[in-house]
Coordinates of C-alpha atoms in Angstrom, one line a residue:
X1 CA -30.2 -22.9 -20.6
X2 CA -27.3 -24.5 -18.2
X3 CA -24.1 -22.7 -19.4
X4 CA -21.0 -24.3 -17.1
X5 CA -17.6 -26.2 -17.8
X6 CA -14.2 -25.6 -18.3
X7 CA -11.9 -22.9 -20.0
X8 CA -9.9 -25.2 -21.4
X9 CA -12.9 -26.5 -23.2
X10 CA -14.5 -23.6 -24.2
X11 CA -12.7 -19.8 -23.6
X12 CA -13.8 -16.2 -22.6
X13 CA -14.0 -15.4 -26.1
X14 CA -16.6 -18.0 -26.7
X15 CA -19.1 -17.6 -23.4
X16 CA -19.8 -13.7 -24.3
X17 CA -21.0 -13.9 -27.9
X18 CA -23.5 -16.7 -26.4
X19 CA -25.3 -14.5 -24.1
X20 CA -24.9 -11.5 -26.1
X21 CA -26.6 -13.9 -28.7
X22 CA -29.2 -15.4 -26.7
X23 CA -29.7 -12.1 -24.7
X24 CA -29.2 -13.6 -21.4
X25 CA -29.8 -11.9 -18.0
X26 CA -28.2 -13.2 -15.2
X27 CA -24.2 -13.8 -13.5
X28 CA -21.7 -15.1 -15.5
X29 CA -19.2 -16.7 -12.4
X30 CA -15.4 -17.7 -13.3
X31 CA -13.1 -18.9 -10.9
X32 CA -9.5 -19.6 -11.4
X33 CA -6.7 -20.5 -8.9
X34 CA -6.6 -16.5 -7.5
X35 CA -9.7 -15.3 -7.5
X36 CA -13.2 -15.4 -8.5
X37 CA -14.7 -12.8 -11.5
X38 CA -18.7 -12.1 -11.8
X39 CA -20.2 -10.3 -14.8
X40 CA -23.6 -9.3 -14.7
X41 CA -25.5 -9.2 -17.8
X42 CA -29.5 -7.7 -18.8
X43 CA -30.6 -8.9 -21.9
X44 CA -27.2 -10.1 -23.7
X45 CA -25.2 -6.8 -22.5
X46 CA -22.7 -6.2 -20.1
X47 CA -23.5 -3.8 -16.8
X48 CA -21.5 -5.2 -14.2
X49 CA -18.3 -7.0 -12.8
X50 CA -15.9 -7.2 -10.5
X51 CA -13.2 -9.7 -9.2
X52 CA -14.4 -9.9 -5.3
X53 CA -15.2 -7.3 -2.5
X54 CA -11.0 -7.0 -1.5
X55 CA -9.8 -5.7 -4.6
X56 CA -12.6 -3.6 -5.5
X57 CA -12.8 -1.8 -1.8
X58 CA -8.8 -1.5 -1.8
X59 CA -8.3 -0.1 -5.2
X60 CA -11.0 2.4 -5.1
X61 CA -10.0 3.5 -1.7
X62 CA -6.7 4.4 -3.0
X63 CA -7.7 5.9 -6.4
X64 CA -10.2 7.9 -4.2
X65 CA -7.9 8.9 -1.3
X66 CA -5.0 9.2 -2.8
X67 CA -6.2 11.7 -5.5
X68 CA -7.9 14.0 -2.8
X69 CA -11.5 12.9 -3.9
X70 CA -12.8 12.0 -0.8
X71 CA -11.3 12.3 3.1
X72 CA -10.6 8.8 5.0
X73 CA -13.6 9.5 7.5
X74 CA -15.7 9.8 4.4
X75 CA -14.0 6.5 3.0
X76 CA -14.4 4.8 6.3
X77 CA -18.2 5.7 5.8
X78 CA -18.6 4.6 2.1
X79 CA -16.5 1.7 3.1
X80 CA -19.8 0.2 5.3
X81 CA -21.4 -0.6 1.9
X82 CA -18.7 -3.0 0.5
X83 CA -21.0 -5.9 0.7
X84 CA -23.6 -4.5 -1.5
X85 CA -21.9 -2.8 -4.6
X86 CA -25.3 -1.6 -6.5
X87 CA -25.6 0.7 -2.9
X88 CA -21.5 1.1 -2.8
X89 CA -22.0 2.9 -5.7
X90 CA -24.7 4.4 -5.8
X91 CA -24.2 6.3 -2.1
X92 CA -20.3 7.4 -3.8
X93 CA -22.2 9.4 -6.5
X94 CA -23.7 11.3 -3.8
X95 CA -20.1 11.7 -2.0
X96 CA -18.1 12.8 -5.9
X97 CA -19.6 14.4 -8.4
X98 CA -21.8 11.2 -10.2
X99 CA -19.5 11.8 -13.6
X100 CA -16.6 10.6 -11.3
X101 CA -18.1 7.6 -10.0
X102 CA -19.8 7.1 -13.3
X103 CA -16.1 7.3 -14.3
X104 CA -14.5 5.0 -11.6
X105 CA -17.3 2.1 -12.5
X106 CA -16.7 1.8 -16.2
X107 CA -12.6 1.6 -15.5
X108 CA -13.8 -1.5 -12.7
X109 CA -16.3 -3.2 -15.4
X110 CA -13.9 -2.9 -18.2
X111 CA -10.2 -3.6 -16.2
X112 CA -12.2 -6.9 -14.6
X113 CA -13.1 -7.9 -17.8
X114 CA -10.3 -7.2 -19.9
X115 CA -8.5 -9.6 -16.9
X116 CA -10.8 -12.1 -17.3
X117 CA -9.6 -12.4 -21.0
X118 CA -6.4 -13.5 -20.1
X119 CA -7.5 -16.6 -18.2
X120 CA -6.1 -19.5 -19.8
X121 CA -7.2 -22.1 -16.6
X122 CA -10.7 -22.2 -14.6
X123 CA -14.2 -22.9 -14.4
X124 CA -17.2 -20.5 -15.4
X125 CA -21.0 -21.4 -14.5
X126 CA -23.9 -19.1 -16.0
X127 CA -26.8 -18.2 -13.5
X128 CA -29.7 -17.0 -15.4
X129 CA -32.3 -14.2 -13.4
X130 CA -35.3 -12.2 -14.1
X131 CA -33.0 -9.2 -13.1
X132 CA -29.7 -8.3 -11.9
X133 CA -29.1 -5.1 -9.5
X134 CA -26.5 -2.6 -10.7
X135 CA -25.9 1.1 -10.3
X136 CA -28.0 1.7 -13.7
X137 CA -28.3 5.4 -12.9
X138 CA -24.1 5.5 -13.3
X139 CA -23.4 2.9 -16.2
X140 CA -25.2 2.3 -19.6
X141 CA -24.7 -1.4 -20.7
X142 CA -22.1 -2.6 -22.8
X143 CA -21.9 -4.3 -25.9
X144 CA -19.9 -7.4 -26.1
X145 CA -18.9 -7.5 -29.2
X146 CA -16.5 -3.9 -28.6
X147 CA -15.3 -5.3 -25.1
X148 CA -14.2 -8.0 -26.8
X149 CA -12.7 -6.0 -29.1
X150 CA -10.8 -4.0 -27.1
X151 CA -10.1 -6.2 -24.5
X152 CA -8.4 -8.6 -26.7
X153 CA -6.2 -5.9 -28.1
X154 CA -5.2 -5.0 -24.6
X155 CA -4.3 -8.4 -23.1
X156 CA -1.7 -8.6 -26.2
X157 CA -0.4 -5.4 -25.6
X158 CA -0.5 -5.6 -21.9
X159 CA 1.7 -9.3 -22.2
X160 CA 4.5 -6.9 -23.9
X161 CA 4.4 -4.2 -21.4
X162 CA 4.3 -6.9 -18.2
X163 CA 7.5 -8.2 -18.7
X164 CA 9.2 -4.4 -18.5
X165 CA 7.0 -3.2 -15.5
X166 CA 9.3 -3.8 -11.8
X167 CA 7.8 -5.9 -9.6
X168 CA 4.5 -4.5 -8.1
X169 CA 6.4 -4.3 -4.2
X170 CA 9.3 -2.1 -6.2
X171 CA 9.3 1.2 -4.9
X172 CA 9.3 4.4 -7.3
X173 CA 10.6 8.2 -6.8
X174 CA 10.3 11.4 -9.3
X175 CA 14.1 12.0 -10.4
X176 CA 13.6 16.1 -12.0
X177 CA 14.7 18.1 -8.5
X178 CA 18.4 17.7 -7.3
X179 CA 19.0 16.8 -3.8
X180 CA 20.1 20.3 -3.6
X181 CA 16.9 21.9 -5.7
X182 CA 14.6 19.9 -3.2
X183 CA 16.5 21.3 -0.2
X184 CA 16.9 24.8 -1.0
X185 CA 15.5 27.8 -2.3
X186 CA 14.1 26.7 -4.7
X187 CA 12.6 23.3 -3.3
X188 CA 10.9 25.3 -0.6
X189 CA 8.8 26.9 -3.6
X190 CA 7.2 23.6 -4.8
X191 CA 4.0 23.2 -4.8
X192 CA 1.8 21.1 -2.5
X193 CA -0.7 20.1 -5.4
X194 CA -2.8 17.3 -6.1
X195 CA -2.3 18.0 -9.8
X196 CA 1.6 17.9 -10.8
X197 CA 0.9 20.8 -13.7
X198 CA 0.5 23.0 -11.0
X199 CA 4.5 22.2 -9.0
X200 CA 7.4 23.7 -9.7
X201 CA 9.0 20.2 -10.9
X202 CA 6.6 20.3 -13.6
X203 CA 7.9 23.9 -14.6
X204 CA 11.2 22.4 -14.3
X205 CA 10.4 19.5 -17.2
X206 CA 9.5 22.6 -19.5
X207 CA 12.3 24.3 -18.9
X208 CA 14.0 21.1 -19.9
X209 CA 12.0 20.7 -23.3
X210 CA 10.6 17.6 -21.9
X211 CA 6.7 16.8 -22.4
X212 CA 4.6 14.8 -20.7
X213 CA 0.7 13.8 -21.7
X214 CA -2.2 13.6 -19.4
X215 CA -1.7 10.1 -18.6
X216 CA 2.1 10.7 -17.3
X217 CA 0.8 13.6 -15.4
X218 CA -1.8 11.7 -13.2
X219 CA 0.6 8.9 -12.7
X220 CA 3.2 11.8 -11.5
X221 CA -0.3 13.7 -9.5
X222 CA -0.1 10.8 -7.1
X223 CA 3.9 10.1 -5.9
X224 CA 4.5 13.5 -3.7
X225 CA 6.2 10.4 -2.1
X226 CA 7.8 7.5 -3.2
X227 CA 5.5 4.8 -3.8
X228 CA 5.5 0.9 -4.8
X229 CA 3.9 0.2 -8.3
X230 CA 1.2 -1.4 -6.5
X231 CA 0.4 1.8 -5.0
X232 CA 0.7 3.7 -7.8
X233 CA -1.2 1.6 -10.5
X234 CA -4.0 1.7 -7.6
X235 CA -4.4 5.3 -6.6
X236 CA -4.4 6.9 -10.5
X237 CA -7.6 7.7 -12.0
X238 CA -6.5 5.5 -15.2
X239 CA -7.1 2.2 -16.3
X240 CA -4.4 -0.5 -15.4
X241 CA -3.6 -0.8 -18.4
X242 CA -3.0 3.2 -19.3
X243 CA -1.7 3.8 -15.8
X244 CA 1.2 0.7 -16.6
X245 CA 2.1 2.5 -19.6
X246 CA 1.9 6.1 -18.6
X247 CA 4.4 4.6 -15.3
X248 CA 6.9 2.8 -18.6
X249 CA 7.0 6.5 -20.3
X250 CA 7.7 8.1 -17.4
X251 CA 10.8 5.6 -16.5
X252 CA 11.7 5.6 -19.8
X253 CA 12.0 9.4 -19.8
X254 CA 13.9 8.9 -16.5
X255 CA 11.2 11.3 -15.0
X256 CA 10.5 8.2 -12.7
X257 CA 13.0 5.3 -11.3
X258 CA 13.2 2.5 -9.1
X259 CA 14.6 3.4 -5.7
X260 CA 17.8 1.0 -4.6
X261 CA 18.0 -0.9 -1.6
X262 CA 20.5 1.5 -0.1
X263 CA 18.2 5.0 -0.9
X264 CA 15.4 2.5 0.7
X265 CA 17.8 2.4 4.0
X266 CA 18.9 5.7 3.5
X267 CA 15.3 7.1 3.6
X268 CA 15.5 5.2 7.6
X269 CA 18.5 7.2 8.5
X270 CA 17.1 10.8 9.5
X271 CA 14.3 9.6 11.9
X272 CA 17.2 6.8 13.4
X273 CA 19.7 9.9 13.9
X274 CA 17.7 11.8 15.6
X275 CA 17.6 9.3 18.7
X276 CA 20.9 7.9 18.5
X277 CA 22.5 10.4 20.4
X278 CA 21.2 9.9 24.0
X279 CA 21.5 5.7 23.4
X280 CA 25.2 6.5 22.3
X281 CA 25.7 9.0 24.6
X282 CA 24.8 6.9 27.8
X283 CA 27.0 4.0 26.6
X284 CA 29.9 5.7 26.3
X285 CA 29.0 7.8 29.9
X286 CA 29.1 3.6 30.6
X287 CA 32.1 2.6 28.8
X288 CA 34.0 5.9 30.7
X289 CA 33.0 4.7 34.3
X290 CA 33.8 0.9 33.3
X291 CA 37.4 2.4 31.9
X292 CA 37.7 4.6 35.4
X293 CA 37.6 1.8 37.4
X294 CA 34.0 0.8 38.2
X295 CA 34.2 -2.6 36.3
X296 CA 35.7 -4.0 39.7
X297 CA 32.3 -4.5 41.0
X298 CA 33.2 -7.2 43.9
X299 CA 34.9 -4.0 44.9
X300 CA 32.0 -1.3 44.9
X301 CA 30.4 -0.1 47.9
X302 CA 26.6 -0.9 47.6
X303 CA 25.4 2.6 46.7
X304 CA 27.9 2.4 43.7
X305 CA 26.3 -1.1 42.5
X306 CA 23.1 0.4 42.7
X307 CA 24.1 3.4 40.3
X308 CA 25.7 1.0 38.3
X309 CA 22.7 -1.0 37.9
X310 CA 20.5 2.2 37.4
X311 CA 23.0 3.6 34.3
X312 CA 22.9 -0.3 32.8
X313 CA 19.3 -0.5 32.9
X314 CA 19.1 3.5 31.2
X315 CA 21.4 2.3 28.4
X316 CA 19.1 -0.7 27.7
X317 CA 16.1 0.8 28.1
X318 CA 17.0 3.4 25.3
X319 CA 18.8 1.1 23.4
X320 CA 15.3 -1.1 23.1
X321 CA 13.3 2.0 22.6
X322 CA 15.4 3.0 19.7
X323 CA 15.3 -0.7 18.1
X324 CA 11.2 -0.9 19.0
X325 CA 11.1 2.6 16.9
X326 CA 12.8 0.6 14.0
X327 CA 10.6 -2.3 14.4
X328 CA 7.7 0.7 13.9
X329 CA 9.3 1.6 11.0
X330 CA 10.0 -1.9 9.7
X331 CA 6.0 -3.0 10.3
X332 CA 4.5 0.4 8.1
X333 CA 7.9 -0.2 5.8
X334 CA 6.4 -4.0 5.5
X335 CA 2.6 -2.6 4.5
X336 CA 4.0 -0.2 2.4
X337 CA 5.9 -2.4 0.2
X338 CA 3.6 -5.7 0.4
X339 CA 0.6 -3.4 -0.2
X340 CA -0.7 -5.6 3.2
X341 CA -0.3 -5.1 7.1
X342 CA 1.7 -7.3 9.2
X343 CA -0.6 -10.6 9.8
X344 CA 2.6 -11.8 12.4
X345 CA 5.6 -10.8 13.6
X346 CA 7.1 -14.0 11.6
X347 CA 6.3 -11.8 8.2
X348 CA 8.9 -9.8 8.9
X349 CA 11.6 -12.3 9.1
X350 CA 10.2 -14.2 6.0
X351 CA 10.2 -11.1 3.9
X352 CA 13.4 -10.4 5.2
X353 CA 12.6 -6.8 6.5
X354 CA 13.9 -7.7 10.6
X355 CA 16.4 -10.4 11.3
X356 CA 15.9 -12.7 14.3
X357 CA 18.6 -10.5 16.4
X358 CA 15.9 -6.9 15.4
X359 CA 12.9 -8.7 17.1
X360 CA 15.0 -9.5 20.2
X361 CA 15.1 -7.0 22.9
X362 CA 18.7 -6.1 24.9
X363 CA 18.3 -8.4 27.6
X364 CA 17.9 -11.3 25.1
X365 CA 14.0 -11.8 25.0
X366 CA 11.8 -11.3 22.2
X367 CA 9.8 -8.4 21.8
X368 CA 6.3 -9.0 22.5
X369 CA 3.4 -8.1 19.4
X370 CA 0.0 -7.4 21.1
X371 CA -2.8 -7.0 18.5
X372 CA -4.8 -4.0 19.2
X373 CA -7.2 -2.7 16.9
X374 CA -6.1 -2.1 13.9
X375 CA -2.8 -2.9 14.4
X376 CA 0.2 -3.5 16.9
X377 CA 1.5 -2.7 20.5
X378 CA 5.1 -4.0 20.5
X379 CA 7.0 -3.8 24.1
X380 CA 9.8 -5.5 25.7
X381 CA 9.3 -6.6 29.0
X382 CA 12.5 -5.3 30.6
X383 CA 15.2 -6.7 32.7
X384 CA 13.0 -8.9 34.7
X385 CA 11.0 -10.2 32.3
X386 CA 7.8 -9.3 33.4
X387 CA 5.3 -7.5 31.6
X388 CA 3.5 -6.1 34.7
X389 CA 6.8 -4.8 35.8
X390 CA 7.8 -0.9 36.0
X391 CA 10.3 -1.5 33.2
X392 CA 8.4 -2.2 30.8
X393 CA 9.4 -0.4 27.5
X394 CA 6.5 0.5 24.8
X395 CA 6.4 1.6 21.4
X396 CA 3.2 3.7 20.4
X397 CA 0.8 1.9 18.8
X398 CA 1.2 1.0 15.2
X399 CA -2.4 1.3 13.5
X400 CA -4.2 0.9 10.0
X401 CA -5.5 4.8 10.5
X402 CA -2.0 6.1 11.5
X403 CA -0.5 3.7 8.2
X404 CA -2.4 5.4 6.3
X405 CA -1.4 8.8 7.4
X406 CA 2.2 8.3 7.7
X407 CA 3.2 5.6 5.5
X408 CA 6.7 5.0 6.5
X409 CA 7.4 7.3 10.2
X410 CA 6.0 5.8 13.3
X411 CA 5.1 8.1 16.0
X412 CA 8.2 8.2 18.8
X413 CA 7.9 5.5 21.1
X414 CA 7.1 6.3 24.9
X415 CA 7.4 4.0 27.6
X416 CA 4.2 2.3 28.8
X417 CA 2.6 4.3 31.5
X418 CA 3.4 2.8 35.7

């Protein structure tokens, strides 16, 4: 039997009960607008889907990573078999304990499908096959009839708690500590724990008569730091639609809130301070010698002109390696929020994270981008324009293993080597 057409014709809701009924193996293939969703089926029941290899791979990475399961070199290594996800699977349950993976592939089959029920536009085709390869060692099929079920009570309920989540780029802190609690005695005691029942901010909430259930605590396990909804809905071992509502508790408890704009700046401001000085402090040694007399420069003897020279090319060069350590900051500060790296340097002015002036060095040309791998080299080519040149100023490189160790701090910059 040929099973292909339209959802507007005939819905989710109708396709599954037909090959439950009919016990049909094979893939079940829909396809809206955003992506594509296959469902594989043996003998009328459900044992696998997913909604394509990028969201799988990037939402189990941070689940895994994020909650301490597995290291990034072991990720990197379980990464290699994205393309087939029987062996993807499969190899995991020999990296976490098989009850965790078990785990991990049930929340994928059920969250795909319970997204595929809210499709309202698309196309679906039915491929029928004597088999269909699935980690069967880690999932027992499932029956249609409860998916449906239950996914259909969830797409209602998840419609109603949509419209109150912030916007997936919104960035969330934990608001229990003081600024004070965090930075003295007793924010030096906090724990360093994967699991949030085990910090002193958690003690704190009891102390305060305030509860929170498991859910709340593995949403609160994964934001040592502050982190965009995307991030968080991603990294906690919950389904999306548990993790959403745990994340609405906990802002509703104000245990959890949306940072502003100006604590988002603010949270620039240590790393910027810290190299200010010597930029400030050689353009005022500038502005003093200017004031004293030296501005009459048809007037200086040529030793004086090349001093002169020497101090304005010193202010410049620190004033561009203090804006390329911004523009470090602004590319990871770009990732973290869009939940994706910098594709080219023109992101950051349509997302409005650098203006034009930010990606223009002192001497009025723009910064160069060099792809490297994994990332970005960004330099300025100096006074004379020319890259080969010994003024060259570079920032260290900006790559997807060092994003995902420091989110938001880039390493200081150092100037490319003669």
């Amino acid at each position: 039997m040929s099973l292909q057409g339209n959802l507007k014709d005939f819905s989710i809701t109708n396709i599954l009960p037909i090959l439950k009924t009919e016990n049909k193996t094979g893939i079940l293939e829909v396809k809206n607008e955003e992506k594509t969703v296959r469902i594989g089926f043996v003998e009328g029941q459900v044992v696998y889907a997913h909604a394509g290899e990028e969201g799988l791979i990037g939402r189990l990475k941070e689940t895994l990573v994020a909650g301490g399961m597995i290291t990034l070199d072991g990720w990197r290594h379980l990464e290699g078999y994205a393309g087939s996800p029987d062996l993807l699977w499969t190899t995991l349950a020999k990296v976490v304990p098989p009850e965790t993976a078990s785990r991990l592939l049930r929340r994928q089959v059920t969250d795909t499908l319970f997204d595929l029920l809210r499709f309202k536009k698309g196309t679906y085709s039915f491929n029928a096959a004597k088999t269909v390869d699935y980690p069967a060692s880690l999932i027992n099929p499932m029956d249609v009839d409860f998916l449906l079920m239950e996914g259909c009570r969830i797409a209602d309920e998840f419609s109603q708690l949509e419209v109150k989540l912030p916007k997936p780029s919104a960035v969330l802190r934990k608001a229990i500590l003081s600024q004070e609690e965090q930075t003295g005695d007793k924010g030096k005691s906090l724990a360093a724990s994967r699991n949030f029942a085990d910090t002193l901010e958690f003690v704190v909430l009891q102390e305060r008569g305030v509860e929170i259930n498991e859910h709340e605590n593995k949403v609160l396990s994964v934001m040592e730091t502050p982190k965009p909804v995307r991030a968080i809905l991603n990294s906690v071992d919950l389904s999306s639609f548990d993790a959403s509502a745990a994340m609405l508790s906990l802002m509703g408890k104000h245990i959890v809130v949306e940072m502003s704009r100006r604590e988002l700046a603010a949270a620039d401001k240590p790393r910027a301070a810290r190299m200010m000085p010597g930029y400030i402090f050689l353009a005022v040694v500038a502005a003093v010698m200017v004031a004293a007399g030296w501005h009459r420069l048809s007037y200086m003897h040529p030793s004086q002109m090349e001093a002169w020279k020497a101090l304005s090319g010193e202010v410049n060069g620190a004033k561009a390696r203090y804006e390329l350590d911004g523009l470090c900051n602004k590319l990871e500060a770009f990732q973290f929020q869009a939940g994706k790296p910098v594709k080219a340097p023109d992101d950051l002015l349509k997302s409005g994270v650098a203006t034009r002036r930010e990606l223009t060095d002192p001497w009025g040309t723009p910064y160069r981008f060099e792809s490297v791998e994994g990332g970005w080299l960004i330099r300025s080519v100096g006074e004379d324009r020319v890259l080969s040149a010994d003024d060259v100023v570079s920032a260290a490189p900006i790559t997807e293993k060092k994003a995902e160790q420091q989110p938001v701090v880039a390493e200081p910059p150092s100037p490319a080597p003669q």
